[in-house]
mmCIF file of C-alpha atoms and ligand atoms in Angstrom:
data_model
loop_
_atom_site.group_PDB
_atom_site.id
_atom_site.type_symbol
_atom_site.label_atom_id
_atom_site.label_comp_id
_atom_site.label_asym_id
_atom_site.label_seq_id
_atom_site.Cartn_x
_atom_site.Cartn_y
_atom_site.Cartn_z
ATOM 1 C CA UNK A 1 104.261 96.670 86.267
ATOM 2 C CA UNK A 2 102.616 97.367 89.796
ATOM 3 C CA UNK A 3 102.384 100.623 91.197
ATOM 4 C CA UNK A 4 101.530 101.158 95.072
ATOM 5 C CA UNK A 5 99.137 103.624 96.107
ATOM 6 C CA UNK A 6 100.011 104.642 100.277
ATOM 7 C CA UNK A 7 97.688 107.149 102.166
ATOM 8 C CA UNK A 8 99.405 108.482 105.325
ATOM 9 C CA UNK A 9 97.176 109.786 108.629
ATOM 10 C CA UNK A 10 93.365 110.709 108.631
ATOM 11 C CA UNK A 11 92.778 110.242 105.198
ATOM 12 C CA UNK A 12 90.920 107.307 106.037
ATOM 13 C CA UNK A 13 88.215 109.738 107.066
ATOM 14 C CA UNK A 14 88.093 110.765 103.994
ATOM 15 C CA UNK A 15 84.617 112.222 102.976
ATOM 16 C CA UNK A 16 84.055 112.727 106.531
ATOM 17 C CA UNK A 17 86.875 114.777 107.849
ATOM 18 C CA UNK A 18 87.119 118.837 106.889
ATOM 19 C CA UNK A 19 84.555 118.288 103.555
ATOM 20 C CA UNK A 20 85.039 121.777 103.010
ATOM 21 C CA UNK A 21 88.645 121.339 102.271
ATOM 22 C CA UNK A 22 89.218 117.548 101.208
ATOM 23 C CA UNK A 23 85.975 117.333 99.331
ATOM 24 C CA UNK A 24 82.976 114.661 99.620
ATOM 25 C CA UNK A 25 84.761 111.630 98.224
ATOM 26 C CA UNK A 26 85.630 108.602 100.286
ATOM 27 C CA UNK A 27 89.176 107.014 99.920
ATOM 28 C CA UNK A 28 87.228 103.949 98.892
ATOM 29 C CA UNK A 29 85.540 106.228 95.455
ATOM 30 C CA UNK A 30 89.386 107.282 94.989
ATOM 31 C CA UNK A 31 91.168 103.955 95.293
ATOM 32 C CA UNK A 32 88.314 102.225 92.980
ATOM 33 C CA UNK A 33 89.068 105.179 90.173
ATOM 34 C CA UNK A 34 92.620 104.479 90.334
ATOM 35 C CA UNK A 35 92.251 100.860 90.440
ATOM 36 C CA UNK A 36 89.420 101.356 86.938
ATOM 37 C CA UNK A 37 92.218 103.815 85.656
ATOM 38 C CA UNK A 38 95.829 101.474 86.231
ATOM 39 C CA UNK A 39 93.296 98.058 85.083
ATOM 40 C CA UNK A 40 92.716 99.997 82.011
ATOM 41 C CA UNK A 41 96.088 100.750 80.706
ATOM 42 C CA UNK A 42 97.684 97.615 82.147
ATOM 43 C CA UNK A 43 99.177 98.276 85.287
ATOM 44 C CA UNK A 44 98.607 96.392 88.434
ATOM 45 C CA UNK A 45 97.935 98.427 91.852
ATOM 46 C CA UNK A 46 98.032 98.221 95.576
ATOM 47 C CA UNK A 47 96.662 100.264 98.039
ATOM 48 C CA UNK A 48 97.938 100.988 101.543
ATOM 49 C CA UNK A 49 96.535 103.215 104.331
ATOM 50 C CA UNK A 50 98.188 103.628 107.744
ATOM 51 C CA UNK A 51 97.538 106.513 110.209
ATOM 52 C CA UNK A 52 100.818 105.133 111.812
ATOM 53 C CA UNK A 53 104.658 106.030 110.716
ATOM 54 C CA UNK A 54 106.457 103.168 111.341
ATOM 55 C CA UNK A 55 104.081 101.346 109.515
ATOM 56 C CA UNK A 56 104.197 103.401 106.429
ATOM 57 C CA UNK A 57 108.166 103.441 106.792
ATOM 58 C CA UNK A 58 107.733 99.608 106.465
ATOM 59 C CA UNK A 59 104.707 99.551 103.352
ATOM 60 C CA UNK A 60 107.718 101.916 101.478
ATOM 61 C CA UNK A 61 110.405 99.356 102.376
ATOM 62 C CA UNK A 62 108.529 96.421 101.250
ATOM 63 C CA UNK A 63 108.367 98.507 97.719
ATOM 64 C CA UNK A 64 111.846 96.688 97.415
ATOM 65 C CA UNK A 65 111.118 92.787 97.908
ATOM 66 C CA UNK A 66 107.075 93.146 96.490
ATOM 67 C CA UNK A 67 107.606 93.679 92.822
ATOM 68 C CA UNK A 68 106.493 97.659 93.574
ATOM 69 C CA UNK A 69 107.483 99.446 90.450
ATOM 70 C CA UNK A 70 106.624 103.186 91.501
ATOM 71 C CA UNK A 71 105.291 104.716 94.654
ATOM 72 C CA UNK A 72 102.156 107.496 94.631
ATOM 73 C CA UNK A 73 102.344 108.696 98.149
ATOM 74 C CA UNK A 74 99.986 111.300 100.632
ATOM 75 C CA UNK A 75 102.321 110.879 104.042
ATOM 76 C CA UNK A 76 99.332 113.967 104.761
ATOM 77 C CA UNK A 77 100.252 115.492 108.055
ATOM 78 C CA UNK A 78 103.679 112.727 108.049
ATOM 79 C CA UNK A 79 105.001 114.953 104.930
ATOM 80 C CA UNK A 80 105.481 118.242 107.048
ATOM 81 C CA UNK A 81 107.404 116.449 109.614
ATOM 82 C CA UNK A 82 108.876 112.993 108.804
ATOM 83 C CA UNK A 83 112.360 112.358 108.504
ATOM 84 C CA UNK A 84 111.610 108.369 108.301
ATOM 85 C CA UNK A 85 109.218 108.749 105.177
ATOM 86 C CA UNK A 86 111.799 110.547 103.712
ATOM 87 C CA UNK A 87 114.763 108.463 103.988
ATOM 88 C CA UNK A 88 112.590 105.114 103.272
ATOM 89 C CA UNK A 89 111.352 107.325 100.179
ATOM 90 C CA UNK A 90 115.436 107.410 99.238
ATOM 91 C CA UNK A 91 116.906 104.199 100.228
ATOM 92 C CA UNK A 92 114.441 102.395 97.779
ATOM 93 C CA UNK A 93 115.247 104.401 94.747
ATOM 94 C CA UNK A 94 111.925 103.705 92.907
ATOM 95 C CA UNK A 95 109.867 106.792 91.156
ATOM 96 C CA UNK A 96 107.871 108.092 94.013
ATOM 97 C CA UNK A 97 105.432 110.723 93.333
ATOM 98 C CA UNK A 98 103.831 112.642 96.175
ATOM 99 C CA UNK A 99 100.266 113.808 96.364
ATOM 100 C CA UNK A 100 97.842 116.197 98.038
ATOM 101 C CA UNK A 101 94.884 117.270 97.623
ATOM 102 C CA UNK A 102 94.558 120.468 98.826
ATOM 103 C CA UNK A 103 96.777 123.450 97.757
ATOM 104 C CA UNK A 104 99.141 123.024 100.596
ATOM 105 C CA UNK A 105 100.925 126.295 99.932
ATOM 106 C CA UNK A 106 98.236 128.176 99.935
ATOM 107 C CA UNK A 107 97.310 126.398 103.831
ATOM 108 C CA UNK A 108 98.775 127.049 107.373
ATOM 109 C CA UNK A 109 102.347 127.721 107.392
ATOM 110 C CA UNK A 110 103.671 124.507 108.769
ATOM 111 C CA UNK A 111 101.657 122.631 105.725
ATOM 112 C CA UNK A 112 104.145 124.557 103.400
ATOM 113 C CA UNK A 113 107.383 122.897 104.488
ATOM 114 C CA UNK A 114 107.515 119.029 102.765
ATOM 115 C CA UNK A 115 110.225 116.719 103.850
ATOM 116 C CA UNK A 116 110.163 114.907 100.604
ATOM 117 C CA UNK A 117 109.283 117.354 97.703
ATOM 118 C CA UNK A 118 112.992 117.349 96.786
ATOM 119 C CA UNK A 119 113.409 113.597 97.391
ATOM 120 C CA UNK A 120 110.494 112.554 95.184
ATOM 121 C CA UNK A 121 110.349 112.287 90.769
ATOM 122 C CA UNK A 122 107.471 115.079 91.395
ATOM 123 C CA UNK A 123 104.599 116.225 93.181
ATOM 124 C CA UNK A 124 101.027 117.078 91.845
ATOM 125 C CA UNK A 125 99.261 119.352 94.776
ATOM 126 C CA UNK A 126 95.669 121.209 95.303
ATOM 127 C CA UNK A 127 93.434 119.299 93.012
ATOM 128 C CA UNK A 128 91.248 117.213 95.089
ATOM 129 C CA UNK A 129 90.906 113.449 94.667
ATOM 130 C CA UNK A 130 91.989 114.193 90.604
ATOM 131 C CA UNK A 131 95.518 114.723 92.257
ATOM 132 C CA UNK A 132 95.900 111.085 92.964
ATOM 133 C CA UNK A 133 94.518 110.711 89.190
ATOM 134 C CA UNK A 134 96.646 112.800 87.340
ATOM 135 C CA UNK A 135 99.819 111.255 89.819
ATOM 136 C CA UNK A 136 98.636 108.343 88.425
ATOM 137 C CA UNK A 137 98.235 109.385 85.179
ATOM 138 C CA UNK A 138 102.037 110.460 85.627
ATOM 139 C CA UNK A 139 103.370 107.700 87.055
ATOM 140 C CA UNK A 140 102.494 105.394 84.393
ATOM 141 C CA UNK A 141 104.283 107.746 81.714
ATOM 142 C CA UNK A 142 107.008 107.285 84.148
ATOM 143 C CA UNK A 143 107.223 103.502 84.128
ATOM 144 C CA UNK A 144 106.536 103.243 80.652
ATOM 145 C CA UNK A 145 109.625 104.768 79.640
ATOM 146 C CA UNK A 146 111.729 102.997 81.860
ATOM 147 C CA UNK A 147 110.212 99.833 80.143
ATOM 148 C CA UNK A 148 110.999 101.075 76.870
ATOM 149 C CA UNK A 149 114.812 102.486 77.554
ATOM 150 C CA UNK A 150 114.727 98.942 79.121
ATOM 151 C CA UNK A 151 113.991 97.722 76.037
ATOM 152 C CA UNK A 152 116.151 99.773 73.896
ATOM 153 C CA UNK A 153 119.280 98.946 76.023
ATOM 154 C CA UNK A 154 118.037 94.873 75.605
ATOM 155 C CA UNK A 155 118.141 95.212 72.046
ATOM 156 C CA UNK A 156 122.025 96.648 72.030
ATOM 157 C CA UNK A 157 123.001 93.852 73.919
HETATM 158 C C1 DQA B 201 97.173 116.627 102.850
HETATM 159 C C2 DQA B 201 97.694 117.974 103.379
HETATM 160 C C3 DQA B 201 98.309 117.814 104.756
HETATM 161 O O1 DQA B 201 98.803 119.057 105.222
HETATM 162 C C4 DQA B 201 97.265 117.322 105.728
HETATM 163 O O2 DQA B 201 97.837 117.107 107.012
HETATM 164 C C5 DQA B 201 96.543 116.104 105.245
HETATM 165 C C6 DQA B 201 96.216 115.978 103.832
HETATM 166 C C7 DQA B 201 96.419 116.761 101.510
HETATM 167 O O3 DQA B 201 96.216 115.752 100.870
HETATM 168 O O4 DQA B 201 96.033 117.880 101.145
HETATM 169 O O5 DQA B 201 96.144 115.259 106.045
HETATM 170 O O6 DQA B 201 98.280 115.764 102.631
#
């Protein structure tokens, strides 16, 4: 099963940009955990990083035609604002599960509005770059299930 991995704005500059909030770690050190983690327990995964919206509208769309099982998505500054995210996030009507890592609520006040917490399986918030581990962590539990109610529902048939 193949889970995509997409990073919105900025976070390309990871381990550059605002250490003191984001941490030290490039996206390149958190893609290459994720990639060790999904390779170890079977799952194939993609990575995507846009700082553009359109573009990320279209990396969620492809989800549907590029044998994406799941979504783990940081739309970063997108999620306070984009209505686009969000509907691509529902018209694909995969398990999409949306990560930060900072504490968002505990941040500005604009960074505690998200336009797709309630459009998403779940969110996993404030933990650094183990935020995009433990979404991935959850996302597998996710698909696995589906594969096995899959399998359950085969075997009535
Ligand atoms: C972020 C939080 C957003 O508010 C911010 O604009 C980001 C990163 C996070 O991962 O904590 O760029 O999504």
């Amino acid at each position: 099963m193949k889970i995509k991995v997409i990073h919105g704005p900025n976070l390309n500059l990871l381990g550059v940009r605002e250490v003191n909030i984001y941490g030290p770690a490039k996206l390149e050190d958190i893609n290459k955990n994720l990639e060790m983690v999904a390779k170890q327990n079977g799952f194939e995964i993609e990575f995507f990083q846009s700082n553009h919206e359109g573009d990320i509208v279209d990396a969620i769309q492809e989800s549907l035609t590029d044998g994406t099982d799941g979504l783990i998505i940081n739309p970063a500054a997108l999620t306070h604002t984009s209505v686009s995210i969000r509907d691509a996030i529902t018209a694909i009507q995969k398990p999409v599960v949306e990560v930060h890592m900072s504490n968002v609520a505990a941040r500005e006040e604009f960074r505690h509005k998200s336009m797709i917490s309630d459009v998403v399986t779940g969110n996993i918030t404030g933990f650094g770059p183990l935020s995009y581990h433990l979404g991935l962590i959850a996302m597998m539990e996710i698909l696995n299930q589906i594969k096995m109610a899959q399998a359950q529902q085969g075997q009535k048939q």
